[in-house]
Tab-separated table of C-alpha atoms in Angstrom:
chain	number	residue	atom	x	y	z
A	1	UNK	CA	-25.787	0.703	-41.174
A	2	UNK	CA	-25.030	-1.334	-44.074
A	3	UNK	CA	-21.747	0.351	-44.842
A	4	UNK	CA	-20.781	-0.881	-41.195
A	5	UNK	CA	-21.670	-3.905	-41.374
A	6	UNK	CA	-19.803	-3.997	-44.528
A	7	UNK	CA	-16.141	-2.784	-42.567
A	8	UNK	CA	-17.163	-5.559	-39.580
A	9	UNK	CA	-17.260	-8.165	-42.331
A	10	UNK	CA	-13.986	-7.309	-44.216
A	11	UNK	CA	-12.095	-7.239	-40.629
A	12	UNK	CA	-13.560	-10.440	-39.998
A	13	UNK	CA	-12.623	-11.913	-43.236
A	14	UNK	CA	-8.942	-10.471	-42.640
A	15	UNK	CA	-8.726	-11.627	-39.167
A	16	UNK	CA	-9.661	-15.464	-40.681
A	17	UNK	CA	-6.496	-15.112	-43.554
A	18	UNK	CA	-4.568	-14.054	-40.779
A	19	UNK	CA	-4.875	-17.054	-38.687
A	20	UNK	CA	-4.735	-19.036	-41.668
A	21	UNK	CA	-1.633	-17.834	-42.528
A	22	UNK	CA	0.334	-17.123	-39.227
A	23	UNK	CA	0.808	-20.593	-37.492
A	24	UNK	CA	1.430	-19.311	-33.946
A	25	UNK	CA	-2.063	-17.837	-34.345
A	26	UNK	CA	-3.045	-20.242	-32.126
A	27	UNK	CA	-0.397	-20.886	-29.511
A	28	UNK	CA	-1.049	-20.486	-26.288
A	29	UNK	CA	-1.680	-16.781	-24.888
A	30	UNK	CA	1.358	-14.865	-22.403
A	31	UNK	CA	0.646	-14.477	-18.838
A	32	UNK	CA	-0.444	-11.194	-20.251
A	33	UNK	CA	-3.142	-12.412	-21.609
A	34	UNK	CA	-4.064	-12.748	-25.582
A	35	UNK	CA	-3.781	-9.927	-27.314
A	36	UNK	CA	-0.963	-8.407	-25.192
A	37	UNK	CA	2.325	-8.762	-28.371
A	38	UNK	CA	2.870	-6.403	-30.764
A	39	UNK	CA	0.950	-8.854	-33.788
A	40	UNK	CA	-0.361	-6.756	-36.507
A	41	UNK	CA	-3.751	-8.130	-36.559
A	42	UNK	CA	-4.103	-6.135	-33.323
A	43	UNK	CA	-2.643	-2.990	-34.860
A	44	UNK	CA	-5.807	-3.369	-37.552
A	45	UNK	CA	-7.959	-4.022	-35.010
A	46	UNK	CA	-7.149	-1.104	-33.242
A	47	UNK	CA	-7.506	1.156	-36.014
A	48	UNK	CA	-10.743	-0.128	-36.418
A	49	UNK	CA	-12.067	0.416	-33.272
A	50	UNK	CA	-10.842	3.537	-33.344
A	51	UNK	CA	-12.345	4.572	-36.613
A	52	UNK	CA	-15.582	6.932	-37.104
A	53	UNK	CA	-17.610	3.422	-36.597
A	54	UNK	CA	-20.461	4.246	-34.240
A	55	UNK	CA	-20.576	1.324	-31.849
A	56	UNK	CA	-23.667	-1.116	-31.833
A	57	UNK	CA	-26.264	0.504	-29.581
A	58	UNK	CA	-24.722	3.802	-28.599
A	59	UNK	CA	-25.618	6.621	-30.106
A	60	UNK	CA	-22.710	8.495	-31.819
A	61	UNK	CA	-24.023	11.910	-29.688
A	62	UNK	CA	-22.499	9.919	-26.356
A	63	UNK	CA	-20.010	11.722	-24.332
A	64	UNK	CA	-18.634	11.367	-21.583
A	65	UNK	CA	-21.561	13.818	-19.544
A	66	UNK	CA	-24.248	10.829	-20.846
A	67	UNK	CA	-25.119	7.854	-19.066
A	68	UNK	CA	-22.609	6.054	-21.308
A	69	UNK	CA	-19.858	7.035	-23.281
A	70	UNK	CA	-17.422	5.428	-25.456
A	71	UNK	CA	-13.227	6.306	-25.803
A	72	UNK	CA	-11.673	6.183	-28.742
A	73	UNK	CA	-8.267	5.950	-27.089
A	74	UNK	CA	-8.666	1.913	-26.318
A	75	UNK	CA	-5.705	0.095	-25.942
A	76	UNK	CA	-6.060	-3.620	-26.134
A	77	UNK	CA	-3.502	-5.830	-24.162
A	78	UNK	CA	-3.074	-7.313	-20.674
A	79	UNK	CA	-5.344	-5.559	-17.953
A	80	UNK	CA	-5.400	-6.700	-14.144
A	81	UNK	CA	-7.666	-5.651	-11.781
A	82	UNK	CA	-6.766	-2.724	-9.251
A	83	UNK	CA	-7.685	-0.571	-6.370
A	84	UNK	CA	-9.626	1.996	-8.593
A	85	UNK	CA	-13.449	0.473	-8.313
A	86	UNK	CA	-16.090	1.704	-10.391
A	87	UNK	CA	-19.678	3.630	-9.036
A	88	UNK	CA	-20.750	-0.005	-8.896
A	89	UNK	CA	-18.531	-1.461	-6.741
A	90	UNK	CA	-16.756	-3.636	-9.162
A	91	UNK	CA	-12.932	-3.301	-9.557
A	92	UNK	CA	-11.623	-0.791	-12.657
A	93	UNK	CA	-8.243	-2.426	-14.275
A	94	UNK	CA	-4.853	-2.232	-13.553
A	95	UNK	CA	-1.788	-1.821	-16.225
A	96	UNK	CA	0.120	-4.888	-14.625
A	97	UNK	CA	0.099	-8.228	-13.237
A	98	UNK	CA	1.695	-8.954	-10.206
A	99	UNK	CA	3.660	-12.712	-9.463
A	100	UNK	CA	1.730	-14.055	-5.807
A	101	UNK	CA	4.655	-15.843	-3.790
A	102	UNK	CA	7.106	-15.290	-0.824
A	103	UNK	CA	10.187	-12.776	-0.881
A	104	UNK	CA	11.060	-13.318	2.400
A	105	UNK	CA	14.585	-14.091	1.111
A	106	UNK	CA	15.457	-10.544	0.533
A	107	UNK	CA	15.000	-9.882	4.212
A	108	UNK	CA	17.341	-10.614	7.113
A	109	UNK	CA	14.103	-10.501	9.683
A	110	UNK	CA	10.601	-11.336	7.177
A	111	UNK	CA	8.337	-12.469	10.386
A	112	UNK	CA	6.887	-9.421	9.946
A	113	UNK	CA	6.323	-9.762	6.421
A	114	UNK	CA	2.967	-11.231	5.255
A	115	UNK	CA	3.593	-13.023	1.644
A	116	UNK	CA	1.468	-12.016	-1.290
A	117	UNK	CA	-0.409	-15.060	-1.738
A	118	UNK	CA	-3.679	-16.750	-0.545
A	119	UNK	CA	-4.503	-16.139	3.320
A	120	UNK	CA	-4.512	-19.227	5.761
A	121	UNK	CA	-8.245	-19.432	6.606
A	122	UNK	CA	-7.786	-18.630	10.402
A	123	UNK	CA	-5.511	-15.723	10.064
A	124	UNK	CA	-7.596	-12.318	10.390
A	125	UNK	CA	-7.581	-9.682	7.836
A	126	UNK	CA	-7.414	-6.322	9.141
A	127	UNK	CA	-8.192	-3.668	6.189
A	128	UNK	CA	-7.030	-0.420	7.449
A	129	UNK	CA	-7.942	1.958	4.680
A	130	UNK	CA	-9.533	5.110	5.709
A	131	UNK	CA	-10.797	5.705	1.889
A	132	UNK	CA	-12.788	2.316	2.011
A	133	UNK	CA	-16.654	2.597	1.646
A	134	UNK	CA	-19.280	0.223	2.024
A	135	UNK	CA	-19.764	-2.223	-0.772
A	136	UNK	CA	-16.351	-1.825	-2.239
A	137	UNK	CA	-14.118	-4.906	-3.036
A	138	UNK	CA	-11.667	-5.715	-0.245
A	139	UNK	CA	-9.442	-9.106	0.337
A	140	UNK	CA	-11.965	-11.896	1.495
A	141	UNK	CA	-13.436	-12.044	5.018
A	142	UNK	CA	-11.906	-8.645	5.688
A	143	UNK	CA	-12.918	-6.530	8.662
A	144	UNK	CA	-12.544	-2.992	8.046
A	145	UNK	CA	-10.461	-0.291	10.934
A	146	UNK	CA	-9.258	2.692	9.550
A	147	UNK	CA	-5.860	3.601	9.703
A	148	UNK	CA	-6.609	7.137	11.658
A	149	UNK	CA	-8.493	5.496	14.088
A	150	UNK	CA	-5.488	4.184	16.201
A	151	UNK	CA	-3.974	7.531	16.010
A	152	UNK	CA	-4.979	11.279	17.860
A	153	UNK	CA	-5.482	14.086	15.385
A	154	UNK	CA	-1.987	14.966	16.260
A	155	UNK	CA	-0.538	11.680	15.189
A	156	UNK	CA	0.621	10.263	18.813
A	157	UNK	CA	-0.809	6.794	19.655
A	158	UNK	CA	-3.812	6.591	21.160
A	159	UNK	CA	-3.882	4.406	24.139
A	160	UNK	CA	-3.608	1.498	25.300
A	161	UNK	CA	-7.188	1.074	26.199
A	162	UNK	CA	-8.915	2.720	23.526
A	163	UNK	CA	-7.228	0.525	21.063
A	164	UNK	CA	-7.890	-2.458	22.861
A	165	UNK	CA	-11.551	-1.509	22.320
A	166	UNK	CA	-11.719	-0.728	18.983
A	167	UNK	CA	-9.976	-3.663	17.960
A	168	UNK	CA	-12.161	-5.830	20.383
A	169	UNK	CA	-15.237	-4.260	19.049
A	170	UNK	CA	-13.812	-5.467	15.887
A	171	UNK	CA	-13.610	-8.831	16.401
A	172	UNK	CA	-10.119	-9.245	16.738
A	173	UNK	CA	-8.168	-11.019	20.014
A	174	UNK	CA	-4.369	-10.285	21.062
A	175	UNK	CA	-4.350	-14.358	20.211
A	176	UNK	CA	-5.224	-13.839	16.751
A	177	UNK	CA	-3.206	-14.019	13.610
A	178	UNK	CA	-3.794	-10.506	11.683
A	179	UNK	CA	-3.060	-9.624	8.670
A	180	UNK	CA	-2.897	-5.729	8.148
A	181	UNK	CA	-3.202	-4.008	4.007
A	182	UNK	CA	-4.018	-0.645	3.029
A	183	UNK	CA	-5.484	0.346	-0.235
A	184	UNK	CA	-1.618	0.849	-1.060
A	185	UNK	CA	1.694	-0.235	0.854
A	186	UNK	CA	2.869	3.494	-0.323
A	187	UNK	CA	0.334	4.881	1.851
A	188	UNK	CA	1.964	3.642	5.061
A	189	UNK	CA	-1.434	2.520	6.816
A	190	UNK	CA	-0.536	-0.844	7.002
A	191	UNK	CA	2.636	-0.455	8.776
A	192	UNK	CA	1.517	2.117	10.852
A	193	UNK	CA	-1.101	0.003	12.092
A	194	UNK	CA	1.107	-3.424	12.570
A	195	UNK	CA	3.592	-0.853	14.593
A	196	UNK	CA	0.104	0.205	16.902
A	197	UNK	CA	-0.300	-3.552	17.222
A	198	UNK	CA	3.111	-4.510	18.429
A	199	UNK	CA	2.819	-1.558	20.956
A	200	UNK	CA	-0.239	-4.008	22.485
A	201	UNK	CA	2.180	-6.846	22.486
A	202	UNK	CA	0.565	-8.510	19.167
A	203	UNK	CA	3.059	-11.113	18.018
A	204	UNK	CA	1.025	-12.844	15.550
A	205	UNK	CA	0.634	-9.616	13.367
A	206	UNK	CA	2.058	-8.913	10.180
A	207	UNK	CA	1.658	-6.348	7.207
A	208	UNK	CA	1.123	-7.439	3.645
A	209	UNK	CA	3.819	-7.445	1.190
A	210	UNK	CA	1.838	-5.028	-1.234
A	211	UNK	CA	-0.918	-3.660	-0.957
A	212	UNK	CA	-5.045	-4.063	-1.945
A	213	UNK	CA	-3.886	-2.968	-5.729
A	214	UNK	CA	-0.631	-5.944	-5.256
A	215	UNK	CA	-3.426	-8.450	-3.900
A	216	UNK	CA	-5.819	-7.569	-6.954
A	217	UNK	CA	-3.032	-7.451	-9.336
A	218	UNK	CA	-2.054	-10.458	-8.177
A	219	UNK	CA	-5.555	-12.129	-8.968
A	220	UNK	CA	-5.642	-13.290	-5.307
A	221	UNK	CA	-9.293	-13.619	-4.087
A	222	UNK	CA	-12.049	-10.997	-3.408
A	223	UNK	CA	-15.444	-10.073	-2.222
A	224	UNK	CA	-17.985	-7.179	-1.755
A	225	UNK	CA	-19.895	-8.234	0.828
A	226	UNK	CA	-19.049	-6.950	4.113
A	227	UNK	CA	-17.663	-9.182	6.385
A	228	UNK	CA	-18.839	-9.016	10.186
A	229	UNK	CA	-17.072	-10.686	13.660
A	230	UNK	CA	-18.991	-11.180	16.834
A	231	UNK	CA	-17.189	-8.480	19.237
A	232	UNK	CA	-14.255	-10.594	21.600
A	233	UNK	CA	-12.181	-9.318	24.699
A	234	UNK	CA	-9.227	-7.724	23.487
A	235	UNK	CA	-5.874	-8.353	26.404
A	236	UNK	CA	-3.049	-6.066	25.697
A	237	UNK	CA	0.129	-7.460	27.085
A	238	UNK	CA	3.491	-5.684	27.350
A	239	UNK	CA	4.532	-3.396	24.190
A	240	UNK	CA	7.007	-5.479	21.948
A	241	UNK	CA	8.494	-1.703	20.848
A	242	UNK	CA	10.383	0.877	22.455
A	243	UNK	CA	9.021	3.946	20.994
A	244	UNK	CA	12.534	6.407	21.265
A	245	UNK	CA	11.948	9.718	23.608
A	246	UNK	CA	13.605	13.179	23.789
A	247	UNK	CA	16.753	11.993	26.019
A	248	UNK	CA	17.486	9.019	24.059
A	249	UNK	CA	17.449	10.975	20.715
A	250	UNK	CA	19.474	13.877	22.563
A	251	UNK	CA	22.015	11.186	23.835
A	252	UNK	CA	23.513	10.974	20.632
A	253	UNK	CA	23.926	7.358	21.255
A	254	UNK	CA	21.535	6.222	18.314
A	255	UNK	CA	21.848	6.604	14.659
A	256	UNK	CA	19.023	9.206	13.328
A	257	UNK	CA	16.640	8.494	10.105
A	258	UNK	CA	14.638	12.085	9.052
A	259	UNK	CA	12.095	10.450	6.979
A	260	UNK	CA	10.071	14.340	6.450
A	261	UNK	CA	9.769	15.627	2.936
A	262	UNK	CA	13.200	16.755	1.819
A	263	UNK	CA	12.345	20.795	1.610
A	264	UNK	CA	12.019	20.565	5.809
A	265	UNK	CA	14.986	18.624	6.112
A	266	UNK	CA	16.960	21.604	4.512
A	267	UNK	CA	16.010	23.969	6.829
A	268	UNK	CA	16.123	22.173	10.057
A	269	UNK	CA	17.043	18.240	11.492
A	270	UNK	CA	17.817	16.419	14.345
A	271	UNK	CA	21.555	16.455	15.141
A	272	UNK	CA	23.269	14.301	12.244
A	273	UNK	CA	20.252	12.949	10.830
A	274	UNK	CA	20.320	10.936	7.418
A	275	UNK	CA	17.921	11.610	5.350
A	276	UNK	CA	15.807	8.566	3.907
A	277	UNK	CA	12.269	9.393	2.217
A	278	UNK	CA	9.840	6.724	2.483
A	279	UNK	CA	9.150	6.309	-1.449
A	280	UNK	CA	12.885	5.555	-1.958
A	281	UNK	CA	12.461	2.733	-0.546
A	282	UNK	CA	9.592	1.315	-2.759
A	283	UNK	CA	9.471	-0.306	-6.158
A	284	UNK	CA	5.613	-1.095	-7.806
A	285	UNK	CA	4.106	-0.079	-4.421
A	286	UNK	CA	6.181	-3.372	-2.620
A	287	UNK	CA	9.329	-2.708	-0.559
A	288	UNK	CA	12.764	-2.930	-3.201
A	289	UNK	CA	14.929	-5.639	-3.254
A	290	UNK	CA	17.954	-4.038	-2.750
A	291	UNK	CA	17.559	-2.004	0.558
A	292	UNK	CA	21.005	-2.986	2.040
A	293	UNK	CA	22.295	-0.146	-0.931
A	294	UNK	CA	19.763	2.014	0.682
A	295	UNK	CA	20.740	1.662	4.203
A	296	UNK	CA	24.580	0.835	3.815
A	297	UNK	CA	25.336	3.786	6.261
A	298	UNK	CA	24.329	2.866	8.836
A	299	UNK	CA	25.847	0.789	11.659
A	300	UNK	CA	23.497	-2.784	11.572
A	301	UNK	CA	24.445	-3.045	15.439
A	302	UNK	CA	23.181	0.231	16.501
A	303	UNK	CA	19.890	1.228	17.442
A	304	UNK	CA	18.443	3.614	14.360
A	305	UNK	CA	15.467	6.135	15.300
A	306	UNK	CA	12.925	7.523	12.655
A	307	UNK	CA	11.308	10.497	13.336
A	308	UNK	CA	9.204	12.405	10.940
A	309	UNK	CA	5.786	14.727	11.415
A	310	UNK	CA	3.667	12.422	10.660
A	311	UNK	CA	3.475	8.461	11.434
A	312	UNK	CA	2.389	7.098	8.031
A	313	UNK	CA	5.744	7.450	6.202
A	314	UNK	CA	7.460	7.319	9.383
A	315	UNK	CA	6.323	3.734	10.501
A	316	UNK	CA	7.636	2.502	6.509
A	317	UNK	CA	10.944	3.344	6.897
A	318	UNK	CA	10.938	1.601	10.823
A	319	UNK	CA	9.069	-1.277	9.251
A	320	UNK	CA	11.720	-1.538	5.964
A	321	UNK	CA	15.018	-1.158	8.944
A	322	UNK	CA	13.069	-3.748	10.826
A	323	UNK	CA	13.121	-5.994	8.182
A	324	UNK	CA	16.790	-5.852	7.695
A	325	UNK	CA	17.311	-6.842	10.976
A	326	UNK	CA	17.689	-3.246	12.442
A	327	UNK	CA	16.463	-2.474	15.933
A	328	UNK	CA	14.170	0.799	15.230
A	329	UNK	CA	11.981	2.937	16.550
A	330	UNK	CA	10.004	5.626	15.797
A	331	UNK	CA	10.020	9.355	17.021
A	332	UNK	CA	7.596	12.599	16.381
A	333	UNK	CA	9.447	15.534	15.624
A	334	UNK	CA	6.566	17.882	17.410
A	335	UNK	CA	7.755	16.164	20.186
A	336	UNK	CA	11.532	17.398	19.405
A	337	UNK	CA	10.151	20.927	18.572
A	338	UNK	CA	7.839	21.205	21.942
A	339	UNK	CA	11.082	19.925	23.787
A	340	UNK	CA	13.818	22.327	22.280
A	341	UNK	CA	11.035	25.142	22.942
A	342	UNK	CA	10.826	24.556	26.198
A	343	UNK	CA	14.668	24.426	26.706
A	344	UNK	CA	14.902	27.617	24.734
A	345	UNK	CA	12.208	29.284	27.191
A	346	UNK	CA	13.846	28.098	30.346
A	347	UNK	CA	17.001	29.885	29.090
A	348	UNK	CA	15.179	32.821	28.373
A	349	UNK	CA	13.839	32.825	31.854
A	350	UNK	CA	17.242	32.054	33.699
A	351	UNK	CA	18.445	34.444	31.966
A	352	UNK	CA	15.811	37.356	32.574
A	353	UNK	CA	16.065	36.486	36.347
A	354	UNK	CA	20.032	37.490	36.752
C-alpha cells in the first residue's frame, strides 16, 4: 500500500511541474473534451494507469467473470454517449461527437428530413426499434412501435386498417407531427416506417437525420422513463405513394434500382437494373453529402423503382432518391419471382395442351 501511494504522489507532483511549466495547461478544453490532444502528461498518465497498480478498492483477483472488473486497455480522450446501454439502463460511450443542426441544404426535396437537433415540443416521437426494451434510454417523450410491426412476416405492408390501429393505440393521430428514429439510420427502420406512414396519407411525418446513436452523440436530450399517450382515433386518408407493381416494372418505362446484397444481383435482376446497396449511400450512420455522384445515372425526370427482398434497405435507398427530388417507389422482388413463375407455368401448360 505504501509503495502505491508513493507512485500516486510522484504522478501528482509531476502533473503540478507540468502545469507549471506548460502555459496552455490551462486553456480552454476542445469540443472533445480535456484530455482528448496528444499532451504528454496524458501519455504518463496512461502508463500509469496501466501499470501493475491495483486500483483503490478492487481486488487485483477481478476479472472480467466478477461482479467488477477493471481493463487495462483505457484510453483517455473524448467519449460521447451511444446506443450501446449498459445492464442498468444507462448509456455506454461512443468514440465521436456528432455537430446537432440542419443539412437540409444538401437535399433538393429535405421535407422529409427531420434535422438533428432538439424536437419542437408538439411534434411526436415515434421510436421504431424492434431491439428496444423497457427501461432503456430513448429520445424524450418517445412512444415506442417496432419497426416489424407495420410489416407481415413476409415483408408486404400490412393494411390499411391494422396500421391505423396500432398507431391509434399508440397515441398517435394522422394530424400529428411524427418524428420516426431507429436505434440506427443504417438499420432502415426509420424509413421504412415514414414510407408505411405516407402509404396512410401522413404528411406531417418525417425520419430523423441519424439515428438514436446520432441523437446521443449529438448530446441532444434523453430519458428512461417510459413515456405513455392516451389511445386517439387514427383516419387514414389517401396513400401519398404509389407503391410500383409487376406491369409497371415489366413496362420498361421506369428506371430500375436492385438494392439486394450484391452476390444475388450476380446471378439474377430485373431487366437493366442498377445496382445501388443501401450502405453506399451512408457516411457515420447519416445519409452522404454527395449522393448526386451516387445517383448521376439516372434520368432525374424519370420515375426510379427500388426493389429488393426485404423492405428495410429497400425503403433507404427510396427515401435517399426521394430526397434528391426523385419520384420513387418501392417494389418486392418475391413479388417479381411469384409473377415470372406463374408466366413460366402458364407456358408450360399452353404448351403441354397442343
Amino acid at each position: 500500500m505504501a509503495g502505491m501511494m508513493s507512485r500516486l504522489l510522484c504522478l501528482l507532483a509531476f502533473l503540478v511541474a507540468s502545469s507549471a511549466i506548460d502555459p496552455t495547461a490551462d486553456a480552454a478544453c476542445s469540443v472533445g473534451g480535456c484530455g482528448s490532444g496528444d499532451d504528454s502528461w496524458l501519455t504518463s498518465a496512461q502508463s500509469f494507469i496501466s501499470s501493475d497498480v491495483p486500483l483503490v478498492g478492487v481486488r487485483a483477483s477481478a476479472t472480467a467473470g466478477s461482479d467488477f472488473a477493471y481493463s487495462r486497455s483505457f484510453q483517455a480522450g473524448p467519449q460521447v454517449r451511444s446506443n450501446n446501454s449498459t445492464p442498468s439502463g444507462i448509456p455506454a460511450l461512443a468514440e465521436a461527437y456528432v455537430t446537432p443542426g440542419s443539412r437540409e441544404e444538401l437535399f433538393i426535396s429535405p421535407q422529409m428530413l427531420k434535422s438533428l437537433d432538439s424536437l419542437p415540443e408538439e411534434e411526436v416521437a415515434l421510436d421504431v426499434s424492434s431491439r428496444r426494451s423497457s427501461g432503456q434510454s430513448h429520445i424524450r417523450g418517445a412512444v415506442n412501435i417496432p419497426a416489424r410491426s407495420f410489416f407481415y412476416d413476409n415483408g408486404s405492408l400490412r393494411n390499411i386498417s391494422e396500421l391505423a390501429g396500432l398507431l391509434g393505440q399508440a397515441g398517435v393521430s394522422r394530424s400529428d407531427s411524427v418524428m420516426v428514429y431507429g436505434d440506427s439510420f443504417a438499420s432502415g427502420e426509420a424509413t421504412a416506417v415514414l414510407y408505411a406512414l405516407r402509404c396512410l396519407s401522413h404528411e406531417q411525418a418525417r425520419a430523423l437525420d441519424g439515428g438514436l446513436d446520432n441523437w446521443m452523440a449529438a448530446s441532444l436530450p434523453m430519458e428512461s422513463r417510459e413515456a405513455a399517450r392516451p389511445p386517439k382515433s387514427y383516419i387514414p386518408g389517401r396513400s401519398l405513394e404509389s407503391p410500383a407493381d409487376y406491369d409497371l416494372v415489366r413496362s420498361g418505362s421506369v428506371q430500375m434500382i436492385d438494392a439486394r446484397r450484391i452476390q444475388e444481383f450476380g446471378r439474377e435482376k430485373i431487366g437493366n437494373a442498377t445496382w445501388i446497396s443501401p450502405e453506399s449511400l451512408l457516411v457515420e450512420g447519416r445519409l452522404k453529402a454527395n449522393l448526386n455522384m451516387t445517383f448521376a445515372r439516372l434520368n432525374a425526370n424519370q420515375t426510379v423503382v427500388v426493389y429488393s427482398d426485404e423492405i428495410f434497405g429497400c425503403s433507404l435507398v427510396w427515401f435517399a432518391l426521394e430526397l434528391m427530388g426523385y419520384d420513387a417507389r418501392i417494389y418486392r422482388w418475391q413479388d417479381w419471382q411469384e409473377h415470372e413463375e406463374q408466366e413460366k407455368t402458364g407456358i408450360l401448360n399452353a404448351s403441354d395442351q397442343r
